[in-house]
Amino acid sequence: LNDNPSHYKITLSGTMKSPKINFDPPFLMLTPVPLDVKTETTINIIPQDYFRQSRIQVELPELELEDGDKIYPFSVQFPEGRDIVLSSDGRNEELICHISFTSSRPVSFLGNMFFIDAEEN
């Protein structure tokens, strides 16, 4: 601007997208099984609008039985890893998650599993 008194005004606008994850299927219903028999299923985790790598953590529910004992009958595995990465075409790659349930005690449960990214979303 070198001693030029003119003023310049720059206006910027944009849209910010918050990262999110979707699930296929969107809810999970495991079939009843006898005690100590594992039931399992696979879900696809579909990340959207992640512009940097993140890692998925899972909070599994703790179940309290009638006698006060607490059990963790669910387990999860990510056979191809739990990192959300950006593919070469700019999209986020899907993650595969195996969810299983086994219990030596009779139990019925309706609740949530929480999938949390590195930013605690």
Short mmCIF file of N, CA and C in Angstrom, two decimals:
data_model
loop_
_atom_site.label_atom_id
_atom_site.label_comp_id
_atom_site.label_asym_id
_atom_site.label_seq_id
_atom_site.Cartn_x
_atom_site.Cartn_y
_atom_site.Cartn_z
N LEU A 1 0.81 -1.13 0.00
CA LEU A 1 0.00 0.00 0.00
C LEU A 1 0.88 1.23 0.00
N ASN A 2 2.10 1.10 0.32
CA ASN A 2 3.14 2.10 0.08
C ASN A 2 2.65 3.55 0.05
N ASP A 3 2.25 4.05 1.17
CA ASP A 3 1.82 5.43 1.32
C ASP A 3 0.57 5.77 0.51
N ASN A 4 -0.15 4.78 0.02
CA ASN A 4 -1.41 5.03 -0.69
C ASN A 4 -2.52 4.96 0.35
N PRO A 5 -3.28 6.04 0.54
CA PRO A 5 -4.30 6.06 1.59
C PRO A 5 -5.54 5.24 1.29
N SER A 6 -5.63 4.62 0.14
CA SER A 6 -6.81 3.81 -0.19
C SER A 6 -6.94 2.66 0.80
N HIS A 7 -8.18 2.30 1.11
CA HIS A 7 -8.45 1.18 2.01
C HIS A 7 -9.06 0.04 1.21
N TYR A 8 -8.67 -1.14 1.55
CA TYR A 8 -9.18 -2.33 0.88
C TYR A 8 -9.97 -3.15 1.88
N LYS A 9 -11.08 -3.60 1.43
CA LYS A 9 -11.92 -4.43 2.29
C LYS A 9 -12.06 -5.79 1.64
N ILE A 10 -11.76 -6.81 2.40
CA ILE A 10 -11.87 -8.19 1.91
C ILE A 10 -12.96 -8.88 2.73
N THR A 11 -13.89 -9.50 2.07
CA THR A 11 -14.95 -10.25 2.74
C THR A 11 -14.75 -11.73 2.44
N LEU A 12 -14.72 -12.50 3.48
CA LEU A 12 -14.58 -13.96 3.34
C LEU A 12 -15.83 -14.63 3.88
N SER A 13 -16.24 -15.67 3.23
CA SER A 13 -17.36 -16.46 3.74
C SER A 13 -17.07 -17.93 3.50
N GLY A 14 -17.69 -18.77 4.28
CA GLY A 14 -17.46 -20.20 4.13
C GLY A 14 -18.44 -21.00 4.96
N THR A 15 -18.37 -22.28 4.78
CA THR A 15 -19.21 -23.21 5.53
C THR A 15 -18.30 -24.22 6.20
N MET A 16 -18.54 -24.44 7.47
CA MET A 16 -17.75 -25.42 8.21
C MET A 16 -18.60 -26.67 8.42
N LYS A 17 -18.06 -27.79 8.05
CA LYS A 17 -18.76 -29.05 8.26
C LYS A 17 -18.13 -29.76 9.45
N SER A 18 -18.97 -30.18 10.36
CA SER A 18 -18.48 -30.93 11.50
C SER A 18 -18.35 -32.40 11.12
N PRO A 19 -17.26 -33.03 11.54
CA PRO A 19 -17.13 -34.46 11.25
C PRO A 19 -18.20 -35.26 11.97
N LYS A 20 -18.63 -36.34 11.33
CA LYS A 20 -19.63 -37.22 11.95
C LYS A 20 -19.42 -38.64 11.45
N ILE A 21 -20.02 -39.58 12.15
CA ILE A 21 -19.98 -40.96 11.70
C ILE A 21 -21.40 -41.50 11.64
N ASN A 22 -21.64 -42.30 10.62
CA ASN A 22 -22.91 -43.00 10.47
C ASN A 22 -22.64 -44.49 10.54
N PHE A 23 -23.69 -45.26 10.75
CA PHE A 23 -23.56 -46.70 10.91
C PHE A 23 -24.49 -47.43 9.95
N ASP A 24 -24.01 -48.55 9.43
CA ASP A 24 -24.82 -49.40 8.59
C ASP A 24 -24.67 -50.83 9.11
N PRO A 25 -25.70 -51.37 9.74
CA PRO A 25 -27.04 -50.85 9.96
C PRO A 25 -27.04 -49.79 11.06
N PRO A 26 -28.09 -48.95 11.12
CA PRO A 26 -28.12 -47.87 12.09
C PRO A 26 -28.39 -48.32 13.53
N PHE A 27 -28.91 -49.51 13.71
CA PHE A 27 -29.08 -50.06 15.06
C PHE A 27 -28.76 -51.54 14.99
N LEU A 28 -28.57 -52.14 16.15
CA LEU A 28 -28.10 -53.51 16.23
C LEU A 28 -29.03 -54.32 17.11
N MET A 29 -29.42 -55.48 16.61
CA MET A 29 -30.21 -56.41 17.43
C MET A 29 -29.57 -57.79 17.27
N LEU A 30 -29.03 -58.29 18.37
CA LEU A 30 -28.40 -59.60 18.36
C LEU A 30 -29.43 -60.65 18.73
N THR A 31 -29.32 -61.81 18.13
CA THR A 31 -30.28 -62.88 18.40
C THR A 31 -30.01 -63.50 19.77
N PRO A 32 -31.07 -63.95 20.45
CA PRO A 32 -30.87 -64.64 21.74
C PRO A 32 -30.10 -65.94 21.52
N VAL A 33 -29.22 -66.22 22.45
CA VAL A 33 -28.41 -67.45 22.37
C VAL A 33 -28.35 -68.10 23.74
N PRO A 34 -28.02 -69.39 23.80
CA PRO A 34 -27.84 -70.06 25.10
C PRO A 34 -26.67 -69.43 25.86
N LEU A 35 -26.64 -69.69 27.17
CA LEU A 35 -25.55 -69.17 28.00
C LEU A 35 -24.20 -69.65 27.47
N ASP A 36 -23.21 -68.76 27.56
CA ASP A 36 -21.83 -69.03 27.13
C ASP A 36 -21.68 -69.30 25.63
N VAL A 37 -22.66 -68.91 24.84
CA VAL A 37 -22.56 -69.03 23.39
C VAL A 37 -22.45 -67.61 22.82
N LYS A 38 -21.48 -67.42 21.94
CA LYS A 38 -21.25 -66.10 21.37
C LYS A 38 -22.19 -65.83 20.20
N THR A 39 -22.75 -64.63 20.18
CA THR A 39 -23.47 -64.14 19.02
C THR A 39 -22.73 -62.90 18.55
N GLU A 40 -22.66 -62.71 17.24
CA GLU A 40 -21.91 -61.57 16.74
C GLU A 40 -22.47 -61.07 15.42
N THR A 41 -22.10 -59.86 15.10
CA THR A 41 -22.50 -59.25 13.84
C THR A 41 -21.43 -58.25 13.42
N THR A 42 -21.53 -57.80 12.19
CA THR A 42 -20.59 -56.82 11.65
C THR A 42 -21.35 -55.57 11.27
N ILE A 43 -20.77 -54.42 11.62
CA ILE A 43 -21.35 -53.15 11.18
C ILE A 43 -20.28 -52.37 10.42
N ASN A 44 -20.74 -51.51 9.54
CA ASN A 44 -19.84 -50.60 8.84
C ASN A 44 -19.96 -49.22 9.48
N ILE A 45 -18.83 -48.63 9.79
CA ILE A 45 -18.78 -47.27 10.31
C ILE A 45 -18.39 -46.38 9.15
N ILE A 46 -19.23 -45.37 8.89
CA ILE A 46 -19.05 -44.52 7.72
C ILE A 46 -18.70 -43.10 8.19
N PRO A 47 -17.41 -42.75 8.21
CA PRO A 47 -17.02 -41.41 8.62
C PRO A 47 -17.28 -40.40 7.50
N GLN A 48 -17.65 -39.18 7.88
CA GLN A 48 -17.88 -38.12 6.90
C GLN A 48 -17.25 -36.83 7.38
N ASP A 49 -16.65 -36.10 6.46
CA ASP A 49 -16.09 -34.77 6.70
C ASP A 49 -14.94 -34.74 7.71
N TYR A 50 -14.16 -35.81 7.77
CA TYR A 50 -12.92 -35.79 8.56
C TYR A 50 -11.80 -35.36 7.62
N PHE A 51 -11.10 -34.29 7.98
CA PHE A 51 -10.04 -33.77 7.12
C PHE A 51 -8.66 -34.11 7.65
N ARG A 52 -8.62 -34.76 8.79
CA ARG A 52 -7.36 -35.28 9.31
C ARG A 52 -7.64 -36.62 9.98
N GLN A 53 -6.57 -37.37 10.17
CA GLN A 53 -6.72 -38.71 10.73
C GLN A 53 -7.26 -38.65 12.15
N SER A 54 -8.11 -39.60 12.48
CA SER A 54 -8.66 -39.72 13.82
C SER A 54 -8.74 -41.21 14.15
N ARG A 55 -8.92 -41.50 15.41
CA ARG A 55 -8.99 -42.91 15.84
C ARG A 55 -10.27 -43.10 16.64
N ILE A 56 -10.99 -44.17 16.33
CA ILE A 56 -12.25 -44.49 17.00
C ILE A 56 -11.99 -45.30 18.27
N GLN A 57 -12.59 -44.86 19.36
CA GLN A 57 -12.62 -45.61 20.60
C GLN A 57 -14.07 -46.01 20.87
N VAL A 58 -14.28 -47.07 21.62
CA VAL A 58 -15.62 -47.54 21.89
C VAL A 58 -15.83 -47.66 23.40
N GLU A 59 -16.94 -47.08 23.88
CA GLU A 59 -17.34 -47.27 25.27
C GLU A 59 -18.41 -48.35 25.30
N LEU A 60 -18.06 -49.49 25.88
CA LEU A 60 -18.98 -50.62 25.95
C LEU A 60 -19.81 -50.53 27.22
N PRO A 61 -21.08 -50.92 27.14
CA PRO A 61 -21.93 -50.84 28.33
C PRO A 61 -21.56 -51.88 29.38
N GLU A 62 -21.69 -51.45 30.62
CA GLU A 62 -21.54 -52.34 31.76
C GLU A 62 -22.96 -52.72 32.20
N LEU A 63 -23.23 -53.99 32.36
CA LEU A 63 -24.56 -54.43 32.75
C LEU A 63 -24.56 -54.86 34.21
N GLU A 64 -25.54 -54.38 34.95
CA GLU A 64 -25.68 -54.78 36.34
C GLU A 64 -26.78 -55.83 36.44
N LEU A 65 -26.44 -56.96 37.03
CA LEU A 65 -27.38 -58.07 37.17
C LEU A 65 -28.24 -57.88 38.41
N GLU A 66 -29.27 -58.71 38.55
CA GLU A 66 -30.19 -58.59 39.67
C GLU A 66 -29.51 -58.71 41.03
N ASP A 67 -28.43 -59.51 41.09
CA ASP A 67 -27.73 -59.69 42.37
C ASP A 67 -26.67 -58.61 42.63
N GLY A 68 -26.60 -57.63 41.74
CA GLY A 68 -25.64 -56.53 41.90
C GLY A 68 -24.32 -56.73 41.19
N ASP A 69 -24.06 -57.95 40.71
CA ASP A 69 -22.83 -58.18 39.95
C ASP A 69 -22.85 -57.37 38.66
N LYS A 70 -21.66 -56.96 38.21
CA LYS A 70 -21.54 -56.20 36.97
C LYS A 70 -20.74 -57.02 35.97
N ILE A 71 -21.22 -57.03 34.73
CA ILE A 71 -20.53 -57.78 33.67
C ILE A 71 -20.37 -56.89 32.44
N TYR A 72 -19.42 -57.25 31.61
CA TYR A 72 -19.17 -56.61 30.32
C TYR A 72 -19.29 -57.68 29.24
N PRO A 73 -20.51 -57.97 28.78
CA PRO A 73 -20.69 -59.08 27.84
C PRO A 73 -20.37 -58.73 26.38
N PHE A 74 -20.17 -57.46 26.07
CA PHE A 74 -19.91 -57.06 24.69
C PHE A 74 -18.42 -56.91 24.44
N SER A 75 -18.02 -57.19 23.22
CA SER A 75 -16.65 -56.91 22.79
C SER A 75 -16.70 -56.43 21.34
N VAL A 76 -15.70 -55.65 20.97
CA VAL A 76 -15.61 -55.16 19.59
C VAL A 76 -14.21 -55.41 19.06
N GLN A 77 -14.15 -55.62 17.76
CA GLN A 77 -12.88 -55.78 17.06
C GLN A 77 -12.96 -55.01 15.75
N PHE A 78 -11.86 -54.38 15.39
CA PHE A 78 -11.73 -53.69 14.12
C PHE A 78 -10.67 -54.43 13.31
N PRO A 79 -11.08 -55.37 12.46
CA PRO A 79 -10.10 -56.22 11.78
C PRO A 79 -9.14 -55.45 10.86
N GLU A 80 -9.55 -54.29 10.37
CA GLU A 80 -8.68 -53.51 9.48
C GLU A 80 -8.18 -52.24 10.16
N GLY A 81 -8.33 -52.15 11.48
CA GLY A 81 -7.86 -50.98 12.23
C GLY A 81 -9.00 -50.02 12.54
N ARG A 82 -8.74 -49.12 13.51
CA ARG A 82 -9.76 -48.17 13.95
C ARG A 82 -9.44 -46.73 13.58
N ASP A 83 -8.49 -46.54 12.68
CA ASP A 83 -8.12 -45.19 12.26
C ASP A 83 -9.00 -44.71 11.11
N ILE A 84 -9.50 -43.48 11.25
CA ILE A 84 -10.22 -42.82 10.16
C ILE A 84 -9.17 -42.13 9.30
N VAL A 85 -9.10 -42.50 8.04
CA VAL A 85 -8.10 -41.92 7.14
C VAL A 85 -8.79 -41.34 5.91
N LEU A 86 -8.12 -40.41 5.28
CA LEU A 86 -8.59 -39.78 4.07
C LEU A 86 -8.06 -40.56 2.88
N SER A 87 -8.93 -40.99 1.96
CA SER A 87 -8.49 -41.72 0.78
C SER A 87 -7.93 -40.75 -0.25
N SER A 88 -7.37 -41.28 -1.31
CA SER A 88 -6.75 -40.43 -2.34
C SER A 88 -7.76 -39.54 -3.05
N ASP A 89 -9.04 -39.92 -3.06
CA ASP A 89 -10.05 -39.08 -3.72
C ASP A 89 -10.72 -38.11 -2.74
N GLY A 90 -10.21 -38.00 -1.51
CA GLY A 90 -10.71 -37.02 -0.56
C GLY A 90 -11.85 -37.50 0.31
N ARG A 91 -12.27 -38.74 0.15
CA ARG A 91 -13.34 -39.28 1.00
C ARG A 91 -12.73 -40.06 2.15
N ASN A 92 -13.53 -40.24 3.20
CA ASN A 92 -13.09 -41.06 4.32
C ASN A 92 -13.46 -42.51 4.05
N GLU A 93 -12.53 -43.40 4.35
CA GLU A 93 -12.77 -44.82 4.14
C GLU A 93 -13.61 -45.40 5.26
N GLU A 94 -14.49 -46.33 4.92
CA GLU A 94 -15.34 -47.00 5.91
C GLU A 94 -14.49 -47.90 6.80
N LEU A 95 -14.96 -48.09 8.02
CA LEU A 95 -14.32 -49.01 8.95
C LEU A 95 -15.26 -50.18 9.20
N ILE A 96 -14.70 -51.35 9.35
CA ILE A 96 -15.48 -52.55 9.67
C ILE A 96 -15.32 -52.83 11.16
N CYS A 97 -16.45 -53.09 11.82
CA CYS A 97 -16.44 -53.36 13.26
C CYS A 97 -17.23 -54.63 13.53
N HIS A 98 -16.59 -55.60 14.20
CA HIS A 98 -17.26 -56.82 14.64
C HIS A 98 -17.69 -56.62 16.09
N ILE A 99 -18.96 -56.81 16.36
CA ILE A 99 -19.49 -56.70 17.72
C ILE A 99 -19.97 -58.07 18.16
N SER A 100 -19.56 -58.50 19.35
CA SER A 100 -19.98 -59.80 19.84
C SER A 100 -20.50 -59.69 21.27
N PHE A 101 -21.31 -60.68 21.63
CA PHE A 101 -21.93 -60.75 22.95
C PHE A 101 -21.83 -62.18 23.44
N THR A 102 -21.37 -62.34 24.69
CA THR A 102 -21.34 -63.64 25.36
C THR A 102 -21.60 -63.41 26.84
N SER A 103 -22.46 -64.25 27.44
CA SER A 103 -22.71 -64.12 28.86
C SER A 103 -22.95 -65.50 29.47
N SER A 104 -22.39 -65.69 30.66
CA SER A 104 -22.63 -66.95 31.39
C SER A 104 -23.84 -66.83 32.31
N ARG A 105 -24.43 -65.64 32.34
CA ARG A 105 -25.61 -65.39 33.16
C ARG A 105 -26.74 -64.89 32.27
N PRO A 106 -28.00 -65.20 32.59
CA PRO A 106 -29.11 -64.69 31.79
C PRO A 106 -29.18 -63.17 31.87
N VAL A 107 -29.32 -62.53 30.72
CA VAL A 107 -29.35 -61.07 30.71
C VAL A 107 -30.08 -60.59 29.45
N SER A 108 -30.78 -59.49 29.60
CA SER A 108 -31.42 -58.81 28.48
C SER A 108 -31.00 -57.36 28.58
N PHE A 109 -30.77 -56.71 27.44
CA PHE A 109 -30.21 -55.37 27.47
C PHE A 109 -30.73 -54.53 26.31
N LEU A 110 -31.09 -53.30 26.59
CA LEU A 110 -31.41 -52.31 25.57
C LEU A 110 -30.65 -51.06 25.98
N GLY A 111 -29.73 -50.61 25.15
CA GLY A 111 -28.92 -49.46 25.52
C GLY A 111 -28.03 -49.01 24.38
N ASN A 112 -27.00 -48.26 24.73
CA ASN A 112 -26.12 -47.64 23.73
C ASN A 112 -24.68 -48.08 23.89
N MET A 113 -23.99 -48.16 22.75
CA MET A 113 -22.54 -48.23 22.69
C MET A 113 -22.11 -46.90 22.11
N PHE A 114 -21.07 -46.32 22.66
CA PHE A 114 -20.61 -45.03 22.19
C PHE A 114 -19.31 -45.18 21.41
N PHE A 115 -19.31 -44.68 20.19
CA PHE A 115 -18.13 -44.66 19.33
C PHE A 115 -17.64 -43.22 19.33
N ILE A 116 -16.41 -43.02 19.78
CA ILE A 116 -15.88 -41.68 20.04
C ILE A 116 -14.60 -41.49 19.23
N ASP A 117 -14.49 -40.31 18.57
CA ASP A 117 -13.28 -40.04 17.81
C ASP A 117 -12.23 -39.37 18.71
N ALA A 118 -11.09 -39.04 18.14
CA ALA A 118 -9.98 -38.47 18.90
C ALA A 118 -10.31 -37.10 19.50
N GLU A 119 -11.30 -36.40 18.94
CA GLU A 119 -11.72 -35.09 19.45
C GLU A 119 -12.84 -35.24 20.48
N GLU A 120 -13.15 -36.47 20.86
CA GLU A 120 -14.20 -36.81 21.83
C GLU A 120 -15.60 -36.43 21.34
N ASN A 121 -15.81 -36.50 20.03
CA ASN A 121 -17.15 -36.36 19.45
C ASN A 121 -17.83 -37.71 19.45
#
